GROMACS .gro file of C-alpha atoms in nm:
model
  472
    1MET     CA    1  -1.963  -0.692   4.312
    2ASN     CA    2  -1.813  -0.745   3.969
    3ASP     CA    3  -1.933  -0.971   3.689
    4PHE     CA    4  -1.677  -1.238   3.771
    5ASP     CA    5  -1.794  -1.257   4.133
    6TYR     CA    6  -2.153  -1.310   4.028
    7ASP     CA    7  -2.137  -1.517   3.716
    8LEU     CA    8  -1.855  -1.764   3.765
    9PHE     CA    9  -2.052  -2.030   3.937
   10ASP     CA   10  -2.283  -2.303   3.822
   11ASP     CA   11  -2.327  -2.672   3.864
   12VAL     CA   12  -2.227  -2.934   3.619
   13ASP     CA   13  -2.540  -3.143   3.588
   14ASP     CA   14  -2.535  -3.520   3.599
   15MET     CA   15  -2.350  -3.565   3.272
   16ASN     CA   16  -2.499  -3.823   3.040
   17PRO     CA   17  -2.190  -3.984   2.894
   18VAL     CA   18  -2.138  -4.108   2.543
   19TYR     CA   19  -1.798  -4.265   2.568
   20ASP     CA   20  -1.621  -4.592   2.597
   21ASP     CA   21  -1.267  -4.599   2.728
   22LEU     CA   22  -1.013  -4.418   2.509
   23TYR     CA   23  -1.254  -4.355   2.224
   24MET     CA   24  -1.306  -4.721   2.147
   25PRO     CA   25  -1.621  -4.785   1.941
   26GLY     CA   26  -1.922  -4.833   2.159
   27ALA     CA   27  -2.149  -4.538   2.098
   28ASN     CA   28  -2.296  -4.683   1.780
   29LEU     CA   29  -2.603  -4.825   1.947
   30TRP     CA   30  -2.821  -4.837   1.640
   31TYR     CA   31  -2.622  -5.056   1.402
   32ASP     CA   32  -2.401  -5.363   1.414
   33ASP     CA   33  -2.025  -5.360   1.378
   34ASP     CA   34  -2.057  -5.535   1.041
   35ASP     CA   35  -2.243  -5.233   0.906
   36VAL     CA   36  -1.975  -4.978   0.999
   37GLU     CA   37  -1.782  -5.006   0.674
   38GLU     CA   38  -2.096  -4.973   0.463
   39GLY     CA   39  -2.234  -4.684   0.668
   40VAL     CA   40  -2.593  -4.619   0.768
   41LYS     CA   41  -2.842  -4.445   0.542
   42VAL     CA   42  -3.073  -4.173   0.667
   43GLY     CA   43  -3.374  -4.402   0.632
   44GLU     CA   44  -3.207  -4.668   0.844
   45LEU     CA   45  -3.103  -4.406   1.098
   46LEU     CA   46  -3.464  -4.293   1.121
   47GLU     CA   47  -3.597  -4.647   1.156
   48LEU     CA   48  -3.331  -4.795   1.385
   49CYS     CA   49  -3.251  -4.502   1.612
   50ILE     CA   50  -3.460  -4.185   1.588
   51GLU     CA   51  -3.804  -4.345   1.583
   52PRO     CA   52  -3.750  -4.585   1.877
   53THR     CA   53  -3.565  -4.316   2.076
   54VAL     CA   54  -3.852  -4.069   2.042
   55ARG     CA   55  -4.113  -4.336   2.109
   56ASP     CA   56  -3.944  -4.470   2.422
   57GLY     CA   57  -3.865  -4.122   2.547
   58PHE     CA   58  -4.220  -4.000   2.508
   59SER     CA   59  -4.361  -4.309   2.682
   60HIS     CA   60  -4.199  -4.178   3.000
   61VAL     CA   61  -4.217  -3.805   2.933
   62GLY     CA   62  -4.582  -3.823   2.832
   63LYS     CA   63  -4.682  -3.959   3.173
   64LEU     CA   64  -4.489  -3.684   3.349
   65LEU     CA   65  -4.651  -3.408   3.142
   66LEU     CA   66  -4.996  -3.562   3.185
   67TRP     CA   67  -4.964  -3.562   3.564
   68CYS     CA   68  -4.834  -3.203   3.552
   69PHE     CA   69  -5.143  -3.098   3.357
   70LEU     CA   70  -5.380  -3.288   3.588
   71PHE     CA   71  -5.215  -3.119   3.885
   72ARG     CA   72  -5.260  -2.775   3.735
   73ALA     CA   73  -5.614  -2.835   3.615
   74SER     CA   74  -5.725  -2.962   3.956
   75THR     CA   75  -5.562  -2.683   4.158
   76GLN     CA   76  -5.560  -2.375   3.935
   77LEU     CA   77  -5.874  -2.385   3.720
   78VAL     CA   78  -6.092  -2.326   4.024
   79GLU     CA   79  -6.026  -2.206   4.376
   80VAL     CA   80  -5.953  -2.499   4.607
   81PRO     CA   81  -5.856  -2.509   4.976
   82ALA     CA   82  -5.484  -2.458   5.039
   83LEU     CA   83  -5.446  -2.792   5.214
   84LEU     CA   84  -5.599  -2.976   4.919
   85ARG     CA   85  -5.382  -2.813   4.655
   86HIS     CA   86  -5.064  -2.888   4.849
   87ALA     CA   87  -5.181  -3.246   4.897
   88VAL     CA   88  -5.247  -3.281   4.524
   89SER     CA   89  -4.904  -3.133   4.447
   90ALA     CA   90  -4.728  -3.380   4.678
   91GLY     CA   91  -4.946  -3.674   4.576
   92THR     CA   92  -4.894  -3.636   4.203
   93GLY     CA   93  -4.522  -3.577   4.259
   94LEU     CA   94  -4.492  -3.899   4.459
   95LEU     CA   95  -4.671  -4.092   4.184
   96VAL     CA   96  -4.422  -3.963   3.929
   97LEU     CA   97  -4.128  -4.039   4.157
   98HIS     CA   98  -4.256  -4.396   4.192
   99HIS     CA   99  -4.285  -4.426   3.815
  100PHE     CA  100  -3.922  -4.327   3.764
  101PHE     CA  101  -3.754  -4.471   4.075
  102ARG     CA  102  -3.985  -4.740   4.214
  103ALA     CA  103  -3.893  -4.848   4.570
  104THR     CA  104  -3.583  -4.626   4.572
  105MET     CA  105  -3.814  -4.325   4.607
  106TYR     CA  106  -3.843  -4.405   4.979
  107TYR     CA  107  -3.489  -4.273   5.029
  108ILE     CA  108  -3.610  -3.943   4.882
  109ILE     CA  109  -3.915  -3.937   5.108
  110GLY     CA  110  -3.702  -4.022   5.411
  111PHE     CA  111  -3.464  -3.738   5.331
  112ALA     CA  112  -3.755  -3.493   5.305
  113VAL     CA  113  -3.913  -3.605   5.633
  114VAL     CA  114  -3.585  -3.594   5.826
  115SER     CA  115  -3.505  -3.252   5.680
  116TYR     CA  116  -3.834  -3.101   5.794
  117ILE     CA  117  -3.805  -3.246   6.143
  118ILE     CA  118  -3.453  -3.104   6.182
  119LEU     CA  119  -3.548  -2.767   6.032
  120PHE     CA  120  -3.852  -2.737   6.259
  121SER     CA  121  -3.646  -2.840   6.564
  122ILE     CA  122  -3.363  -2.594   6.510
  123SER     CA  123  -3.615  -2.314   6.438
  124CYS     CA  124  -3.733  -2.350   6.797
  125PHE     CA  125  -3.385  -2.254   6.921
  126LEU     CA  126  -3.228  -2.050   6.639
  127HIS     CA  127  -3.359  -1.745   6.459
  128LYS     CA  128  -3.061  -1.735   6.224
  129TYR     CA  129  -2.801  -1.974   6.085
  130ARG     CA  130  -3.076  -2.215   5.982
  131GLY     CA  131  -2.950  -2.201   5.625
  132PRO     CA  132  -2.590  -2.303   5.700
  133VAL     CA  133  -2.708  -2.571   5.945
  134MET     CA  134  -2.948  -2.725   5.692
  135GLY     CA  135  -2.679  -2.700   5.425
  136PHE     CA  136  -2.446  -2.903   5.644
  137VAL     CA  137  -2.722  -3.153   5.731
  138SER     CA  138  -2.829  -3.197   5.369
  139ILE     CA  139  -2.480  -3.248   5.233
  140THR     CA  140  -2.396  -3.487   5.517
  141PHE     CA  141  -2.710  -3.687   5.441
  142LEU     CA  142  -2.620  -3.707   5.072
  143ILE     CA  143  -2.265  -3.823   5.146
  144ILE     CA  144  -2.379  -4.086   5.398
  145SER     CA  145  -2.639  -4.214   5.151
  146GLU     CA  146  -2.378  -4.245   4.879
  147LEU     CA  147  -2.134  -4.426   5.108
  148PHE     CA  148  -2.378  -4.667   5.272
  149LEU     CA  149  -2.662  -4.719   5.023
  150PRO     CA  150  -2.643  -5.090   4.934
  151SER     CA  151  -2.647  -5.033   4.558
  152LYS     CA  152  -2.437  -4.762   4.394
  153VAL     CA  153  -2.645  -4.805   4.078
  154GLU     CA  154  -2.964  -4.717   4.269
  155TRP     CA  155  -2.797  -4.415   4.429
  156HIS     CA  156  -2.677  -4.295   4.091
  157LYS     CA  157  -3.037  -4.304   3.965
  158ILE     CA  158  -3.185  -4.094   4.245
  159ARG     CA  159  -2.890  -3.860   4.296
  160GLY     CA  160  -3.040  -3.583   4.085
  161ALA     CA  161  -3.378  -3.596   4.262
  162GLN     CA  162  -3.206  -3.601   4.601
  163MET     CA  163  -3.002  -3.297   4.501
  164LEU     CA  164  -3.321  -3.110   4.407
  165ILE     CA  165  -3.474  -3.189   4.747
  166ALA     CA  166  -3.156  -3.069   4.918
  167MET     CA  167  -3.158  -2.742   4.722
  168LYS     CA  168  -3.522  -2.677   4.810
  169VAL     CA  169  -3.468  -2.753   5.179
  170ILE     CA  170  -3.162  -2.527   5.198
  171SER     CA  171  -3.337  -2.244   5.013
  172VAL     CA  172  -3.634  -2.254   5.253
  173ALA     CA  173  -3.396  -2.239   5.550
  174PHE     CA  174  -3.202  -1.943   5.407
  175ASP     CA  175  -3.519  -1.758   5.302
  176THR     CA  176  -3.644  -1.791   5.659
  177ASP     CA  177  -3.314  -1.651   5.786
  178PHE     CA  178  -3.322  -1.362   5.537
  179GLY     CA  179  -3.683  -1.272   5.622
  180ALA     CA  180  -3.811  -1.359   5.276
  181LEU     CA  181  -4.040  -1.608   5.454
  182GLN     CA  182  -4.214  -1.490   5.770
  183CYS     CA  183  -4.229  -1.842   5.912
  184LEU     CA  184  -4.158  -2.200   5.819
  185PRO     CA  185  -4.405  -2.360   5.578
  186SER     CA  186  -4.648  -2.606   5.732
  187PRO     CA  187  -4.584  -2.978   5.673
  188ALA     CA  188  -4.842  -2.979   5.390
  189GLU     CA  189  -4.691  -2.671   5.224
  190PHE     CA  190  -4.341  -2.811   5.264
  191ALA     CA  191  -4.440  -3.146   5.110
  192GLY     CA  192  -4.625  -2.974   4.825
  193TYR     CA  193  -4.316  -2.766   4.747
  194LEU     CA  194  -4.059  -3.044   4.773
  195PHE     CA  195  -4.261  -3.302   4.578
  196CYS     CA  196  -4.429  -3.070   4.328
  197VAL     CA  197  -4.483  -3.284   4.021
  198GLY     CA  198  -4.347  -3.023   3.782
  199THR     CA  199  -4.003  -3.004   3.945
  200CYS     CA  200  -3.938  -3.313   4.159
  201VAL     CA  201  -3.778  -3.540   3.897
  202PHE     CA  202  -3.588  -3.337   3.639
  203GLY     CA  203  -3.610  -2.998   3.806
  204PRO     CA  204  -3.562  -2.712   3.765
  205TRP     CA  205  -3.506  -2.570   4.110
  206VAL     CA  206  -3.772  -2.312   4.196
  207SER     CA  207  -3.803  -2.107   4.512
  208TYR     CA  208  -4.081  -2.161   4.764
  209ARG     CA  209  -4.225  -1.819   4.675
  210ASP     CA  210  -4.244  -1.921   4.308
  211TYR     CA  211  -4.426  -2.238   4.410
  212ILE     CA  212  -4.685  -2.044   4.612
  213ALA     CA  213  -4.728  -1.793   4.328
  214ILE     CA  214  -4.857  -2.052   4.081
  215TYR     CA  215  -5.188  -2.058   4.271
  216THR     CA  216  -5.230  -1.680   4.255
  217LYS     CA  217  -5.425  -1.561   3.950
  218PRO     CA  218  -5.315  -1.850   3.728
  219LEU     CA  219  -5.283  -1.759   3.362
  220TRP     CA  220  -5.418  -1.979   3.083
  221ASP     CA  221  -5.349  -1.860   2.729
  222MET     CA  222  -5.216  -1.971   2.391
  223LYS     CA  223  -4.867  -1.847   2.472
  224TRP     CA  224  -4.859  -2.100   2.758
  225LEU     CA  225  -4.944  -2.380   2.516
  226ARG     CA  226  -4.697  -2.262   2.250
  227LYS     CA  227  -4.417  -2.240   2.507
  228ILE     CA  228  -4.484  -2.597   2.621
  229LEU     CA  229  -4.490  -2.737   2.267
  230LEU     CA  230  -4.172  -2.550   2.172
  231ASN     CA  231  -3.985  -2.686   2.474
  232ILE     CA  232  -4.099  -3.042   2.405
  233LEU     CA  233  -3.993  -3.009   2.041
  234LEU     CA  234  -3.650  -2.874   2.139
  235ALA     CA  235  -3.608  -3.143   2.405
  236PHE     CA  236  -3.664  -3.429   2.162
  237ALA     CA  237  -3.460  -3.264   1.890
  238PHE     CA  238  -3.162  -3.259   2.127
  239LEU     CA  239  -3.240  -3.614   2.239
  240THR     CA  240  -3.209  -3.741   1.882
  241LEU     CA  241  -2.896  -3.532   1.831
  242SER     CA  242  -2.739  -3.687   2.139
  243THR     CA  243  -2.841  -4.045   2.067
  244CYS     CA  244  -2.836  -4.069   1.688
  245TRP     CA  245  -2.724  -3.780   1.471
  246VAL     CA  246  -2.383  -3.688   1.612
  247GLN     CA  247  -2.245  -4.041   1.601
  248TRP     CA  248  -2.373  -4.070   1.243
  249LEU     CA  249  -2.227  -3.737   1.127
  250ILE     CA  250  -1.885  -3.788   1.293
  251PRO     CA  251  -1.809  -4.162   1.288
  252ASP     CA  252  -1.546  -4.347   1.489
  253GLY     CA  253  -1.203  -4.330   1.331
  254SER     CA  254  -1.215  -3.955   1.276
  255TRP     CA  255  -0.950  -3.715   1.410
  256ARG     CA  256  -0.947  -3.751   1.788
  257TRP     CA  257  -1.040  -3.388   1.850
  258TRP     CA  258  -1.337  -3.425   1.615
  259MET     CA  259  -1.445  -3.727   1.819
  260ALA     CA  260  -1.388  -3.531   2.139
  261TYR     CA  261  -1.614  -3.255   2.008
  262ARG     CA  262  -1.867  -3.514   1.889
  263ASP     CA  263  -1.896  -3.690   2.222
  264SER     CA  264  -1.882  -3.370   2.424
  265PHE     CA  265  -2.161  -3.225   2.211
  266SER     CA  266  -2.356  -3.548   2.251
  267PHE     CA  267  -2.335  -3.515   2.628
  268ARG     CA  268  -2.430  -3.147   2.614
  269SER     CA  269  -2.729  -3.235   2.395
  270SER     CA  270  -2.849  -3.483   2.656
  271HIS     CA  271  -2.825  -3.201   2.912
  272TYR     CA  272  -3.031  -2.974   2.684
  273PHE     CA  273  -3.290  -3.252   2.652
  274VAL     CA  274  -3.331  -3.271   3.029
  275SER     CA  275  -3.327  -2.891   3.062
  276PHE     CA  276  -3.598  -2.825   2.803
  277LEU     CA  277  -3.801  -3.114   2.939
  278SER     CA  278  -3.776  -2.972   3.292
  279GLU     CA  279  -3.878  -2.632   3.160
  280ALA     CA  280  -4.179  -2.785   2.985
  281SER     CA  281  -4.292  -2.977   3.294
  282ALA     CA  282  -4.257  -2.667   3.512
  283ILE     CA  283  -4.458  -2.452   3.272
  284VAL     CA  284  -4.730  -2.717   3.235
  285SER     CA  285  -4.757  -2.707   3.616
  286GLY     CA  286  -4.803  -2.328   3.612
  287PHE     CA  287  -4.455  -2.194   3.686
  288GLY     CA  288  -4.341  -1.882   3.501
  289HIS     CA  289  -4.666  -1.687   3.469
  290ASN     CA  290  -4.582  -1.454   3.757
  291ARG     CA  291  -4.281  -1.304   3.584
  292ASP     CA  292  -4.278  -0.965   3.411
  293GLU     CA  293  -4.302  -1.145   3.078
  294PRO     CA  294  -4.539  -1.443   3.117
  295TRP     CA  295  -4.394  -1.787   3.043
  296SER     CA  296  -4.043  -1.646   3.000
  297MET     CA  297  -3.877  -1.896   3.235
  298SER     CA  298  -3.550  -2.038   3.099
  299VAL     CA  299  -3.341  -2.326   3.225
  300THR     CA  300  -3.062  -2.324   2.968
  301LYS     CA  301  -2.958  -2.132   2.656
  302PRO     CA  302  -2.768  -2.358   2.416
  303GLN     CA  303  -2.684  -2.074   2.176
  304PHE     CA  304  -2.458  -1.914   2.439
  305ILE     CA  305  -2.293  -2.248   2.515
  306GLU     CA  306  -2.233  -2.388   2.167
  307ILE     CA  307  -2.114  -2.052   2.030
  308PRO     CA  308  -1.967  -1.904   2.348
  309ARG     CA  309  -1.816  -1.566   2.402
  310SER     CA  310  -1.645  -1.698   2.715
  311LEU     CA  311  -1.649  -1.986   2.963
  312VAL     CA  312  -1.801  -1.751   3.219
  313GLN     CA  313  -2.096  -1.716   2.986
  314VAL     CA  314  -2.114  -2.094   2.951
  315VAL     CA  315  -2.136  -2.162   3.324
  316VAL     CA  316  -2.406  -1.897   3.368
  317TYR     CA  317  -2.633  -2.029   3.092
  318TRP     CA  318  -2.564  -2.399   3.150
  319ASN     CA  319  -2.829  -2.418   3.423
  320ILE     CA  320  -2.976  -2.077   3.502
  321PRO     CA  321  -3.184  -2.176   3.810
  322MET     CA  322  -2.887  -2.360   3.962
  323HIS     CA  323  -2.667  -2.058   3.895
  324CYS     CA  324  -2.917  -1.837   4.080
  325TRP     CA  325  -2.934  -2.083   4.372
  326LEU     CA  326  -2.555  -2.095   4.410
  327LYS     CA  327  -2.523  -1.719   4.383
  328ASN     CA  328  -2.799  -1.641   4.634
  329TYR     CA  329  -2.744  -1.908   4.897
  330VAL     CA  330  -2.376  -2.002   4.877
  331PHE     CA  331  -2.169  -1.726   4.720
  332ARG     CA  332  -2.337  -1.435   4.898
  333THR     CA  333  -2.329  -1.619   5.231
  334ALA     CA  334  -1.955  -1.681   5.200
  335LYS     CA  335  -1.875  -1.337   5.052
  336PRO     CA  336  -1.783  -1.178   5.389
  337LEU     CA  337  -1.494  -1.426   5.406
  338GLY     CA  338  -1.349  -1.277   5.088
  339SER     CA  339  -1.396  -1.339   4.716
  340PHE     CA  340  -1.154  -1.630   4.700
  341ALA     CA  341  -1.322  -1.809   4.992
  342ALA     CA  342  -1.663  -1.744   4.838
  343ILE     CA  343  -1.550  -1.886   4.503
  344LEU     CA  344  -1.395  -2.192   4.668
  345SER     CA  345  -1.704  -2.248   4.884
  346THR     CA  346  -1.936  -2.225   4.584
  347TYR     CA  347  -1.747  -2.485   4.384
  348ALA     CA  348  -1.712  -2.708   4.691
  349VAL     CA  349  -2.086  -2.701   4.763
  350SER     CA  350  -2.169  -2.764   4.398
  351SER     CA  351  -1.935  -3.064   4.397
  352LEU     CA  352  -2.068  -3.206   4.724
  353LEU     CA  353  -2.430  -3.173   4.611
  354HIS     CA  354  -2.343  -3.400   4.321
  355GLY     CA  355  -2.183  -3.654   4.555
  356LEU     CA  356  -1.833  -3.786   4.611
  357ASN     CA  357  -1.743  -3.797   4.246
  358PHE     CA  358  -1.386  -3.733   4.131
  359GLN     CA  359  -1.501  -3.676   3.775
  360LEU     CA  360  -1.743  -3.394   3.860
  361ALA     CA  361  -1.501  -3.239   4.110
  362ALA     CA  362  -1.225  -3.241   3.847
  363VAL     CA  363  -1.452  -3.069   3.596
  364LEU     CA  364  -1.570  -2.808   3.846
  365LEU     CA  365  -1.222  -2.727   3.972
  366SER     CA  366  -1.092  -2.705   3.616
  367LEU     CA  367  -1.380  -2.474   3.524
  368GLY     CA  368  -1.303  -2.260   3.825
  369ALA     CA  369  -0.939  -2.223   3.722
  370TYR     CA  370  -1.022  -2.169   3.354
  371THR     CA  371  -1.286  -1.904   3.415
  372TYR     CA  372  -1.067  -1.717   3.662
  373VAL     CA  373  -0.772  -1.707   3.420
  374GLU     CA  374  -0.998  -1.606   3.133
  375TYR     CA  375  -1.160  -1.332   3.338
  376VAL     CA  376  -0.840  -1.166   3.463
  377LEU     CA  377  -0.666  -1.191   3.124
  378ARG     CA  378  -0.952  -1.041   2.927
  379LEU     CA  379  -1.001  -0.769   3.188
  380LYS     CA  380  -0.635  -0.671   3.160
  381LEU     CA  381  -0.643  -0.677   2.778
  382ALA     CA  382  -0.961  -0.469   2.776
  383THR     CA  383  -0.791  -0.212   2.999
  384VAL     CA  384  -0.465  -0.201   2.801
  385PHE     CA  385  -0.627  -0.172   2.458
  386GLY     CA  386  -0.946   0.006   2.563
  387ALA     CA  387  -1.145  -0.264   2.384
  388CYS     CA  388  -1.471  -0.448   2.449
  389ILE     CA  389  -1.313  -0.789   2.494
  390GLN     CA  390  -1.415  -0.874   2.848
  391VAL     CA  391  -1.590  -1.202   2.930
  392ARG     CA  392  -1.931  -1.039   2.903
  393PRO     CA  393  -2.055  -0.797   2.634
  394CYS     CA  394  -2.009  -0.432   2.721
  395LYS     CA  395  -2.297  -0.192   2.763
  396LYS     CA  396  -2.351   0.071   2.495
  397ASP     CA  397  -2.224   0.349   2.720
  398CYS     CA  398  -1.901   0.171   2.826
  399SER     CA  399  -1.578   0.371   2.844
  400HIS     CA  400  -1.385   0.160   2.590
  401ARG     CA  401  -1.281   0.347   2.278
  402ASN     CA  402  -1.274   0.029   2.065
  403LYS     CA  403  -1.628  -0.105   2.054
  404GLU     CA  404  -1.763  -0.452   1.977
  405LYS     CA  405  -1.794  -0.388   1.601
  406ARG     CA  406  -1.425  -0.308   1.544
  407LEU     CA  407  -1.263  -0.583   1.334
  408TYR     CA  408  -0.980  -0.670   1.570
  409VAL     CA  409  -1.222  -0.671   1.865
  410ILE     CA  410  -1.444  -0.917   1.677
  411LEU     CA  411  -1.143  -1.136   1.596
  412ALA     CA  412  -1.027  -1.131   1.959
  413ASN     CA  413  -1.369  -1.232   2.090
  414VAL     CA  414  -1.400  -1.506   1.827
  415GLY     CA  415  -1.056  -1.635   1.925
  416PHE     CA  416  -1.148  -1.655   2.290
  417GLY     CA  417  -1.471  -1.826   2.189
  418ILE     CA  418  -1.278  -2.094   1.998
  419ILE     CA  419  -1.057  -2.153   2.303
  420SER     CA  420  -1.373  -2.194   2.511
  421MET     CA  421  -1.501  -2.454   2.265
  422LEU     CA  422  -1.174  -2.645   2.298
  423HIS     CA  423  -1.209  -2.642   2.676
  424LEU     CA  424  -1.569  -2.766   2.650
  425SER     CA  425  -1.469  -3.054   2.424
  426TYR     CA  426  -1.190  -3.149   2.661
  427LEU     CA  427  -1.393  -3.127   2.981
  428GLY     CA  428  -1.682  -3.325   2.836
  429VAL     CA  429  -1.463  -3.605   2.706
  430MET     CA  430  -1.496  -3.842   3.001
  431PHE     CA  431  -1.876  -3.862   3.025
  432ASP     CA  432  -1.953  -4.202   2.883
  433MET     CA  433  -2.304  -4.347   2.851
  434SER     CA  434  -2.176  -4.664   2.689
  435SER     CA  435  -1.926  -4.744   2.965
  436LYS     CA  436  -2.030  -5.007   3.218
  437ILE     CA  437  -1.905  -4.797   3.510
  438GLN     CA  438  -2.137  -4.511   3.413
  439GLU     CA  439  -2.425  -4.663   3.612
  440GLU     CA  440  -2.220  -4.646   3.933
  441GLY     CA  441  -2.035  -4.320   3.862
  442TYR     CA  442  -1.687  -4.265   3.725
  443ASN     CA  443  -1.359  -4.300   3.913
  444TYR     CA  444  -1.040  -4.098   3.881
  445THR     CA  445  -0.865  -4.348   3.650
  446HIS     CA  446  -1.142  -4.312   3.392
  447THR     CA  447  -1.117  -3.933   3.400
  448LEU     CA  448  -0.738  -3.918   3.378
  449ALA     CA  449  -0.731  -4.176   3.099
  450LYS     CA  450  -0.964  -3.961   2.888
  451TRP     CA  451  -0.764  -3.645   2.944
  452SER     CA  452  -0.437  -3.827   2.892
  453TYR     CA  453  -0.555  -3.938   2.548
  454LEU     CA  454  -0.585  -3.569   2.459
  455SER     CA  455  -0.241  -3.498   2.612
  456TYR     CA  456  -0.394  -3.276   2.882
  457ALA     CA  457  -0.406  -3.011   2.609
  458SER     CA  458  -0.675  -2.797   2.770
  459HIS     CA  459  -0.489  -2.772   3.099
  460TRP     CA  460  -0.170  -2.678   2.915
  461VAL     CA  461  -0.358  -2.408   2.724
  462ALA     CA  462  -0.497  -2.269   3.050
  463LEU     CA  463  -0.151  -2.267   3.204
  464GLY     CA  464  -0.006  -2.091   2.901
  465THR     CA  465  -0.288  -1.837   2.913
  466TYR     CA  466  -0.214  -1.763   3.277
  467ILE     CA  467   0.160  -1.720   3.211
  468PHE     CA  468   0.073  -1.481   2.927
  469TYR     CA  469  -0.147  -1.285   3.170
  470LEU     CA  470   0.142  -1.256   3.415
  471LEU     CA  471   0.380  -1.133   3.146
  472ILE     CA  472   0.168  -0.855   2.997
   0.00000   0.00000   0.00000
């Protein structure tokens, strides 16, 4: 299987928007309109935005990390019965879910209970196809919840947590089909895995085997503590970038593409905040020590997204655990139907897991088209010129005669990287935290209005790139 087959797919997380319609002012949450002309000094920015943002953020994050530590200390410092440690995992997770979602958490619990009952029932009759069946059940449940939940605002709040439960349920079903699990987990094990405090709110997705491994020879060392502190520091640095710094550095009234980059970067920074926070909570809970390099778990890698070599690289490093989940449980399952069907199925499942959302579907489908065009074009150019200009860096022993360090190869890769940055700015333009409709999810008019303001430039560039590929 080639690099394109494996690395094309990823989800687009719940985007935290930073836009009002058509770039109208509305993101300047930390000063009044009367102050715009005078500008805001760094001291005022610190007092009015950065300090309260960090304080309010840590008031919630601190409780999550504390419960993660209490869970680990009570289950991994000393040997405890298996039933007790799974009960503590589920219990602390439910407490955290209640803190973030209040009464709405009962929809999450209901989904988990129904999923286990169905999975247990079909296991009595089927010894394969449990994965596809639970995939269909989970996605159907998510769609029905979105359509019939009384409040769209409440659904929008729990959508991410529901998606995590769905991914865990589906992965258990597939692992049982594949033989990676000898039998279904018991109800206590299943609850401990689904509601594990370190992964139930912000993620990341972890496999059932990774969950069980945290109780086996748990590792406590200074590297564990340093990794946690580094992730927390990075999370809050990106939180302040998203909320305060970018709007201050690139004010309203700038060139529209500068504002597009500003707001797209602001949204990406909010994703990095959640990603590093999820990584910190998982590591506090004990995840990551069973790898070849202890505490090496990664959720995202901003350096490969902000300075991209290609869009394929972006979608791989945007959410690494989600990429692995899609590759293992969706793409490989659909691969016998052909590469195109597997690609289409992967993007369709990713879209449906996020709900019936035109905005996310539009982004995912656009990414699918962009990455495909980029892949085939760069592969053809690499073959014609014998140059290392494919979507992923070549190995040292590749057959290309023009290696990565050749000047025109560097310029070509930089050029494709700039095009990728344009696409990222364009695709991120509609995610709008300041818009009133953000709490209920965006509709198609919002998305098309944002892209129309930029003259659909990114789509035209992709089309031109594809025509160029056909001509050479």
